[in-house]
Coordinates of C-alpha atoms in Angstrom, one line a residue:
M1 CA -0.1 0.1 0.5
N2 CA 3.0 2.5 0.7
A3 CA 3.9 1.9 -2.4
W4 CA 0.9 3.0 -4.4
F5 CA 0.8 6.0 -2.2
E6 CA 4.4 6.4 -3.0
K7 CA 3.5 5.8 -6.8
Q8 CA 0.1 7.8 -7.2
F9 CA 1.4 11.0 -4.7
K10 CA 4.9 11.1 -5.1
L11 CA 5.5 11.7 -1.5
S12 CA 9.4 11.7 -1.9
E13 CA 9.4 14.0 -3.8
H14 CA 7.5 16.2 -1.9
G15 CA 9.4 16.0 1.2
T16 CA 6.8 13.4 3.4
N17 CA 6.1 10.1 4.2
V18 CA 2.1 7.8 4.3
R19 CA 2.0 9.0 8.4
T20 CA 2.6 12.6 7.8
E21 CA 0.2 13.3 5.1
I22 CA -3.2 11.0 7.0
L23 CA -2.5 12.9 10.3
A24 CA -2.1 15.9 8.1
G25 CA -5.5 14.3 6.7
I26 CA -7.2 14.3 9.5
T27 CA -6.1 17.5 11.3
T28 CA -7.8 19.0 8.4
F29 CA -11.2 16.8 8.9
M30 CA -11.2 18.0 12.7
T31 CA -11.5 21.9 12.1
M32 CA -13.4 21.4 9.5
A33 CA -15.9 18.8 10.5
Y34 CA -18.1 21.6 11.9
I35 CA -19.5 21.8 8.6
I36 CA -21.1 18.8 9.1
F37 CA -23.9 19.7 10.9
V38 CA -23.5 23.6 10.5
N39 CA -24.7 23.5 7.0
P40 CA -27.6 21.6 7.3
G41 CA -28.7 23.9 10.3
I42 CA -28.2 27.3 7.6
L43 CA -30.4 25.2 4.5
S44 CA -32.6 23.6 6.9
A45 CA -34.4 26.8 7.3
T46 CA -35.4 26.4 3.2
G47 CA -37.9 24.0 4.4
M48 CA -34.8 20.9 3.3
P49 CA -35.0 18.3 5.9
F50 CA -31.8 17.9 8.0
G51 CA -31.4 14.3 7.7
A52 CA -30.9 14.4 3.6
L53 CA -28.5 17.7 4.1
L54 CA -26.1 15.9 6.4
V55 CA -25.3 12.9 4.1
A56 CA -25.4 15.4 0.6
T57 CA -22.7 18.1 2.6
C58 CA -20.3 14.8 3.4
L59 CA -20.7 13.4 -0.2
G60 CA -20.4 16.6 -1.7
A61 CA -17.4 17.4 0.4
S62 CA -16.0 13.8 0.0
L63 CA -16.2 13.8 -4.2
A64 CA -14.9 17.3 -4.6
T65 CA -11.9 16.2 -1.8
F66 CA -11.2 13.0 -3.8
L67 CA -11.3 15.3 -7.0
M68 CA -8.3 17.8 -5.5
A69 CA -6.5 14.3 -3.9
F70 CA -6.1 13.2 -7.8
L71 CA -6.7 15.5 -10.3
A72 CA -4.1 18.1 -8.5
N73 CA -2.5 16.5 -5.9
Y74 CA -2.7 19.3 -3.5
P75 CA -3.5 18.3 0.7
F76 CA -6.5 21.3 0.3
A77 CA -10.2 19.7 1.2
L78 CA -13.4 21.4 -0.4
A79 CA -16.7 21.5 1.3
P80 CA -19.7 23.1 1.0
G81 CA -18.8 26.8 1.6
M82 CA -19.9 29.0 4.6
G83 CA -21.6 32.6 3.9
L84 CA -22.5 31.0 0.8
N85 CA -24.9 28.4 2.4
A86 CA -26.2 31.7 4.3
F87 CA -26.7 33.2 1.1
F88 CA -28.5 30.5 -0.6
A89 CA -30.8 30.2 2.6
F90 CA -31.6 33.5 4.5
T91 CA -30.9 35.5 0.8
V92 CA -32.5 34.0 -1.9
V93 CA -35.1 30.9 -0.8
L94 CA -36.5 33.3 2.6
G95 CA -35.9 36.9 1.1
M96 CA -36.3 36.4 -3.0
K97 CA -39.0 33.9 -2.2
I98 CA -37.2 31.8 -5.0
P99 CA -38.2 28.3 -3.6
W100 CA -34.9 25.8 -3.0
Q101 CA -35.3 23.5 -6.4
V102 CA -34.7 26.7 -8.2
A103 CA -31.7 27.5 -6.3
L104 CA -30.1 24.4 -6.7
A105 CA -31.0 25.1 -10.2
A106 CA -28.4 28.2 -10.3
I107 CA -25.5 26.9 -8.6
F108 CA -26.0 24.1 -10.9
I109 CA -25.3 26.3 -13.4
E110 CA -23.1 28.3 -11.9
G111 CA -20.8 24.9 -11.8
I112 CA -21.0 24.3 -15.0
I113 CA -20.2 28.0 -16.1
F114 CA -16.9 26.4 -13.4
I115 CA -16.0 24.3 -15.7
L116 CA -16.2 25.6 -19.1
L117 CA -14.0 28.7 -17.4
T118 CA -12.1 26.0 -16.0
C119 CA -11.3 24.1 -19.3
T120 CA -10.5 28.0 -21.0
K121 CA -8.2 28.4 -18.5
V122 CA -9.5 31.8 -17.9
R123 CA -9.5 30.7 -13.9
E124 CA -5.6 29.8 -13.6
E125 CA -4.8 33.2 -15.4
V126 CA -6.5 35.0 -12.9
E127 CA -4.9 32.9 -10.5
N128 CA -1.9 34.0 -11.6
S129 CA -2.1 37.8 -12.8
I130 CA -2.0 38.1 -8.7
P131 CA 1.0 40.0 -8.2
K132 CA 3.4 38.4 -5.8
T133 CA 3.1 40.9 -3.0
L134 CA -0.9 41.3 -3.1
K135 CA -0.8 36.9 -3.1
I136 CA 1.4 37.4 0.6
G137 CA -1.4 40.0 1.4
V138 CA -4.4 37.6 0.7
S139 CA -2.6 34.6 2.6
A140 CA -1.7 36.9 5.7
G141 CA -5.4 37.9 5.1
I142 CA -6.8 34.3 5.5
G143 CA -4.4 33.9 8.1
I144 CA -5.9 36.9 10.2
F145 CA -9.7 35.4 9.3
I146 CA -9.3 32.5 10.7
T147 CA -7.7 33.8 14.1
F148 CA -10.9 35.3 14.0
I149 CA -13.1 32.6 13.1
G150 CA -11.5 30.6 15.7
L151 CA -11.7 33.4 18.6
Q152 CA -15.4 33.7 17.8
S153 CA -15.6 29.7 17.7
A154 CA -13.8 29.9 21.2
G155 CA -16.5 32.3 22.6
L156 CA -13.8 34.5 23.3
I157 CA -14.7 37.0 21.0
V158 CA -18.5 37.9 20.8
A159 CA -21.0 41.2 19.2
N160 CA -21.3 43.4 21.2
Q161 CA -23.3 46.7 20.7
A162 CA -21.1 49.4 21.3
V163 CA -17.8 48.5 18.8
L164 CA -19.0 45.5 17.1
V165 CA -16.9 43.3 18.6
G166 CA -15.7 42.4 22.5
I167 CA -14.1 40.3 24.6
S168 CA -15.9 37.4 26.9
P169 CA -16.0 38.0 30.7
L170 CA -13.9 34.4 31.4
R171 CA -15.0 34.1 34.8
G172 CA -17.6 31.1 34.0
N173 CA -16.7 30.8 30.5
V174 CA -15.4 27.2 30.8
G175 CA -15.7 26.8 27.2
G176 CA -13.2 29.9 26.3
L177 CA -10.9 29.0 29.2
L178 CA -10.3 25.2 27.9
A179 CA -9.9 26.5 24.4
L180 CA -7.0 29.0 25.7
A181 CA -5.6 26.8 27.4
G182 CA -5.7 24.2 24.1
L183 CA -3.9 27.3 22.1
L184 CA -1.2 27.0 24.7
L185 CA -1.0 23.0 24.5
M186 CA -1.0 22.8 21.0
V187 CA 1.7 26.1 20.8
T188 CA 4.1 24.1 23.0
L189 CA 3.8 20.4 20.9
E190 CA 4.1 22.4 17.6
T191 CA 7.7 24.3 19.2
R192 CA 9.0 21.0 20.9
K193 CA 7.7 19.2 17.2
V194 CA 5.7 17.1 17.9
T195 CA 4.6 15.3 15.1
G196 CA 0.4 16.3 14.8
G197 CA 1.0 18.1 17.5
I198 CA -2.3 20.4 16.7
L199 CA -4.2 17.0 16.5
L200 CA -3.1 16.2 19.7
G201 CA -4.3 19.4 20.8
I202 CA -7.3 19.2 19.6
I203 CA -8.3 15.4 20.9
A204 CA -7.0 16.7 24.9
V205 CA -9.0 19.8 25.0
T206 CA -12.3 17.2 23.8
I207 CA -10.9 14.6 26.5
A208 CA -10.4 17.3 28.8
G209 CA -14.1 18.9 28.6
I210 CA -15.8 15.5 29.0
P211 CA -16.0 16.4 33.1
L212 CA -16.0 20.2 33.1
G213 CA -19.5 18.9 30.4
I214 CA -18.5 21.0 27.9
T215 CA -17.9 17.7 25.5
K216 CA -21.1 15.6 25.4
M217 CA -21.0 11.8 25.6
P218 CA -22.9 10.6 22.2
E219 CA -25.7 8.4 22.3
G220 CA -24.4 5.9 19.9
I221 CA -21.2 5.3 17.5
V222 CA -22.9 4.4 14.4
S223 CA -26.1 5.4 12.5
M224 CA -27.1 5.0 9.3
P225 CA -27.3 7.5 7.2
P226 CA -30.9 8.8 6.4
S227 CA -32.4 8.8 2.8
L228 CA -30.9 11.4 0.0
S229 CA -33.9 11.7 -2.4
P230 CA -35.6 14.1 -0.8
I231 CA -32.9 16.5 -2.4
F232 CA -31.4 14.3 -5.0
M233 CA -31.7 15.7 -8.3
K234 CA -34.2 18.2 -7.5
M235 CA -33.1 21.1 -9.1
D236 CA -35.9 23.5 -11.3
F237 CA -35.2 25.1 -14.1
S238 CA -37.9 26.7 -14.7
M239 CA -37.5 30.3 -13.5
I240 CA -34.1 30.1 -15.8
A241 CA -35.6 33.0 -18.4
S242 CA -35.9 35.4 -15.7
P243 CA -33.6 38.0 -14.6
S244 CA -33.5 37.4 -11.0
F245 CA -32.4 34.2 -11.5
W246 CA -29.8 35.1 -13.3
V247 CA -28.3 37.5 -10.5
V248 CA -28.4 35.2 -8.0
V249 CA -26.5 33.1 -10.9
F250 CA -23.6 35.3 -10.5
T251 CA -23.6 36.3 -7.6
F252 CA -22.7 32.7 -6.4
F253 CA -20.3 32.6 -8.9
F254 CA -18.5 35.7 -7.9
V255 CA -17.9 35.2 -4.9
D256 CA -17.3 31.1 -5.1
F257 CA -14.7 32.2 -8.2
F258 CA -12.5 34.7 -5.8
D259 CA -13.2 32.7 -2.4
T260 CA -11.3 29.6 -4.1
V261 CA -9.3 31.9 -5.7
G262 CA -7.9 34.0 -2.8
T263 CA -8.3 30.4 -0.7
L264 CA -5.7 28.5 -2.9
V265 CA -3.7 31.0 -3.1
G266 CA -3.4 31.9 0.3
V267 CA -2.5 28.8 1.6
S268 CA -0.4 27.4 -1.3
N269 CA 1.7 30.2 -0.6
R270 CA 2.3 29.6 3.3
A271 CA 2.9 25.8 2.4
G272 CA 5.4 27.3 -0.6
M273 CA 3.8 25.7 -3.5
L274 CA 3.7 28.7 -5.7
D275 CA 6.6 28.4 -7.7
E276 CA 9.6 31.3 -8.8
N277 CA 6.9 33.0 -10.7
G278 CA 4.6 33.0 -7.6
R279 CA 2.1 30.9 -9.8
L280 CA 0.3 27.9 -9.0
P281 CA 1.4 24.9 -10.7
K282 CA -1.4 22.5 -11.8
A283 CA -3.8 25.4 -11.1
S284 CA -6.4 24.1 -13.6
Q285 CA -6.8 20.5 -12.2
A286 CA -6.9 22.1 -8.8
L287 CA -9.6 24.7 -9.9
M288 CA -11.5 21.6 -12.0
A289 CA -11.8 19.6 -8.6
D290 CA -13.8 22.6 -7.3
A291 CA -16.1 23.2 -10.1
V292 CA -17.1 19.7 -10.6
G293 CA -17.4 19.3 -6.8
T294 CA -20.1 22.8 -7.1
T295 CA -21.9 21.1 -10.1
A296 CA -22.1 17.7 -7.9
G297 CA -22.9 20.0 -5.3
A298 CA -26.2 21.4 -7.0
V299 CA -27.3 17.7 -8.0
L300 CA -27.1 16.0 -4.5
G301 CA -28.8 18.8 -3.4
T302 CA -26.4 21.5 -1.3
S303 CA -25.1 24.9 -1.6
T304 CA -21.6 25.7 -3.4
V305 CA -18.8 23.6 -2.8
T306 CA -15.5 25.3 -1.9
T307 CA -12.0 24.9 -1.1
F308 CA -11.6 25.3 2.6
V309 CA -9.2 27.4 4.1
E310 CA -9.1 25.2 7.2
S311 CA -7.0 23.0 4.4
A312 CA -4.3 25.0 6.1
S313 CA -4.7 23.3 9.6
G314 CA -3.1 20.0 7.4
V315 CA -0.6 21.8 5.2
E316 CA 0.7 23.3 8.7
Q317 CA 1.1 19.2 10.0
G318 CA 3.1 19.1 7.0
G319 CA 0.1 17.5 4.4
R320 CA 2.2 18.3 1.2
T321 CA 0.6 15.8 -1.5
G322 CA -3.5 14.6 -1.9
L323 CA -3.2 11.9 0.1
T324 CA -3.7 14.5 2.9
A325 CA -7.2 15.8 0.6
L326 CA -8.0 11.5 0.0
T327 CA -7.8 11.1 3.8
V328 CA -10.5 13.9 4.3
A329 CA -12.0 12.4 1.5
V330 CA -12.7 9.1 3.5
L331 CA -13.1 11.1 6.4
F332 CA -16.2 13.1 5.5
L333 CA -17.8 9.5 3.7
L334 CA -17.6 7.9 6.8
A335 CA -18.5 10.5 8.8
T336 CA -22.4 9.8 7.4
L337 CA -22.5 6.1 9.3
F338 CA -20.2 8.1 12.5
S339 CA -21.9 11.7 12.9
P340 CA -22.7 10.6 16.4
L341 CA -19.3 10.1 17.3
I342 CA -17.9 13.2 15.7
A343 CA -20.1 15.7 16.9
V344 CA -18.8 15.1 20.3
V345 CA -16.1 17.2 19.6
P346 CA -16.7 20.6 20.6
A347 CA -16.2 24.5 19.1
C348 CA -13.5 24.9 21.6
A349 CA -11.4 21.9 21.0
T350 CA -10.9 22.8 17.4
A351 CA -11.1 26.5 18.0
P352 CA -7.2 27.1 18.9
A353 CA -6.2 25.3 16.0
L354 CA -7.6 28.0 13.8
I355 CA -6.3 30.4 15.8
M356 CA -3.2 28.9 15.6
V357 CA -3.0 28.0 11.4
G358 CA -4.0 32.0 11.0
G359 CA -0.6 32.8 13.2
Y360 CA 0.9 30.6 11.0
M361 CA -0.8 32.0 7.9
M362 CA 0.2 35.4 9.4
M363 CA 4.0 34.9 9.1
G364 CA 3.7 35.1 5.3
F365 CA 4.5 39.3 5.9
K366 CA 8.1 38.7 6.8
D367 CA 8.9 38.4 2.4
M368 CA 6.9 41.7 2.2
D369 CA 8.7 45.1 0.4
F370 CA 7.4 47.1 2.3
S371 CA 9.4 50.0 0.6
D372 CA 6.8 50.0 -2.5
W373 CA 3.3 51.6 -1.7
T374 CA 1.9 51.0 -4.7
E375 CA 2.7 47.0 -3.6
F376 CA 2.3 46.9 0.0
F377 CA -0.9 49.2 0.3
P378 CA -3.3 46.9 -1.3
A379 CA -1.5 44.0 0.0
I380 CA -2.5 45.7 3.7
I381 CA -6.3 46.6 2.5
A382 CA -6.7 43.0 1.1
F383 CA -5.3 41.7 4.9
F384 CA -8.0 43.6 6.6
M385 CA -11.0 43.6 4.6
M386 CA -11.2 40.0 5.2
P387 CA -11.6 39.6 8.5
F388 CA -14.0 42.6 9.2
A389 CA -15.2 41.8 6.2
Y390 CA -16.1 38.2 6.8
S391 CA -15.0 37.8 3.3
I392 CA -12.2 36.4 1.4
A393 CA -13.7 37.5 -1.7
A394 CA -13.8 41.0 -0.9
G395 CA -10.3 41.3 0.8
I396 CA -9.4 40.3 -3.0
E397 CA -11.7 42.6 -4.7
F398 CA -10.4 46.0 -2.7
G399 CA -6.6 44.3 -3.2
I400 CA -6.9 44.5 -6.2
V401 CA -8.8 47.6 -6.9
S402 CA -6.3 49.8 -4.9
Y403 CA -3.6 48.2 -6.4
V404 CA -4.8 48.6 -10.1
A405 CA -5.9 52.4 -8.9
L406 CA -2.6 53.2 -7.5
K407 CA -0.4 52.0 -10.1
L408 CA -2.0 53.9 -12.5
L409 CA -2.1 57.1 -10.1
M410 CA 1.1 56.7 -9.5
G411 CA 1.9 56.5 -14.4
R412 CA 3.1 53.1 -13.6
G413 CA -0.4 51.0 -15.2
K414 CA 2.2 49.3 -17.7
E415 CA 3.3 46.9 -14.6
V416 CA -0.6 45.9 -14.2
N417 CA -1.0 42.8 -15.8
W418 CA -4.0 42.9 -18.3
M419 CA -6.4 40.4 -16.8
L420 CA -6.3 42.7 -13.5
Y421 CA -7.7 45.8 -15.0
V422 CA -10.6 43.1 -16.7
Q423 CA -10.9 41.7 -12.4
A424 CA -10.9 45.8 -11.3
V425 CA -14.0 46.5 -13.8
L426 CA -15.7 43.3 -12.6
F427 CA -15.8 44.3 -9.2
I428 CA -16.7 47.7 -9.6
L429 CA -19.9 46.5 -11.5
N430 CA -20.3 44.0 -9.0
K431 CA -20.8 46.6 -6.3
A432 CA -22.6 48.9 -8.2
L433 CA -25.0 46.1 -9.8
L434 CA -25.0 42.8 -8.0

C-alpha cells in the first residue's frame, strides 16, 4: 500500500511520508468537521430535511476532495462553503422567495460556467495574474480571518453593540478557558516539534471537556445515514428566463470564484507550493475539482462547494500532497455513518487550532516589500478587509482595485497584468449592480 501511495502522490518528491500525510488529513478534517452539522442547520431553514442535507454535505465534500487528491495532488479539502450557504438560505430562498429547488438549479449552472472557464484556463489566468505582494497579503489576510473565526468559535470574541465586537468575560466561560489552555498546549507541542501537535491538542481538549460538561457523550457511535432522495436531483430550471435567477447565478459565481482563488493562493503560498514566478502549478486541475464539486453538490442537494481555508491546518502539520486530501475525503464518507461520534468534538477544541494556523499564515508578511507603497498598501487593504468584511472575496476585490488604482495614479500602469484591469472593472460593476 505504501508503494502505491508513493507512486500515486509522489511523497518523497514532496518531502513527506504516509504517516505525516494521514495525520495532516485527520487534522484538516477535525478543524472543518463542523460543516457536517452547521451546513444542514443553515439550509434546513428553507424547509429542506436536515438528515438528507447532512448526507449531501458529506458526499459533496468527499467527492470534491477526492477530485482534488487525484486531479491536482494537492492537500486541499473542499465542502459546502460558509457564507454561500447563508446566502442560499436567507437571501435567495427566504428573502427573494425563490424555491430551494430553483436555487439549486442556479448553483448547478454556476458550476457548469466554472467548468467551462476552467477548461479555457480563464480561472488559472486570474489566479496567476495576482502579483506576489498581493498574494502575501491574501495569505496573511486569510490567516487573520481564520484567527478571528477561531476566537469567535472559542467564545472569546463576541458581538458588542457599542464597538461591534468585544471580549467575552472569562469568569464562568469554561469553553473559552479550555480553548486558551488548548492553544497553549498546541503551541508547546509545535515548539517542541511534536508530530501531529495540533491534532493531539484537539483530542486533549475534547477529553478534558468531558468532566467539565463541555464535551457531550454520544448516544451511539454508528448511525445509518438518512435517505438522500428528498433533495437528490431536485433542481428546478423553470425560472431560467427570469432576470432575478441570473442575478442569483452570478452572485454565487462571483463570491465562489474569488473565495476559491483566494484560498488556493493563500494556503499555497504558506505551503511553499508556488513556483519562482509566484504561480501555482496544476492550478487548472485544482480549480476543476472545485468546479465539478459545485456542480455535483447541486445534484446531491447542497449549496456551493468550495475550497476550505481550514486546509491550512493540515498544511501546517506537514500535508503536502493529495494523500492529505484523500484522507479527508475518506473521513467525510465515514462521517455519514459515524456522525454521532464526530458530533462530540466541541468548538472549543477546534478553535485553538484555527487560531494557531492563522498565526502561521500571517508569518508570510516577513517577505513583504515595505518600500513600495503601490505594492504594500493593496496587500494591507486585502489583509484587513477579509476579517472585517468577513469575506475572502471582499479582501481580494479591494486589494486588486487599490493595486490597479495606485499603479495608474503613479503612472506605472504598464506594470499591471491586463487581467487585473478586467478584474478591477468587474469588481466595481459587481458592487454597483449586484
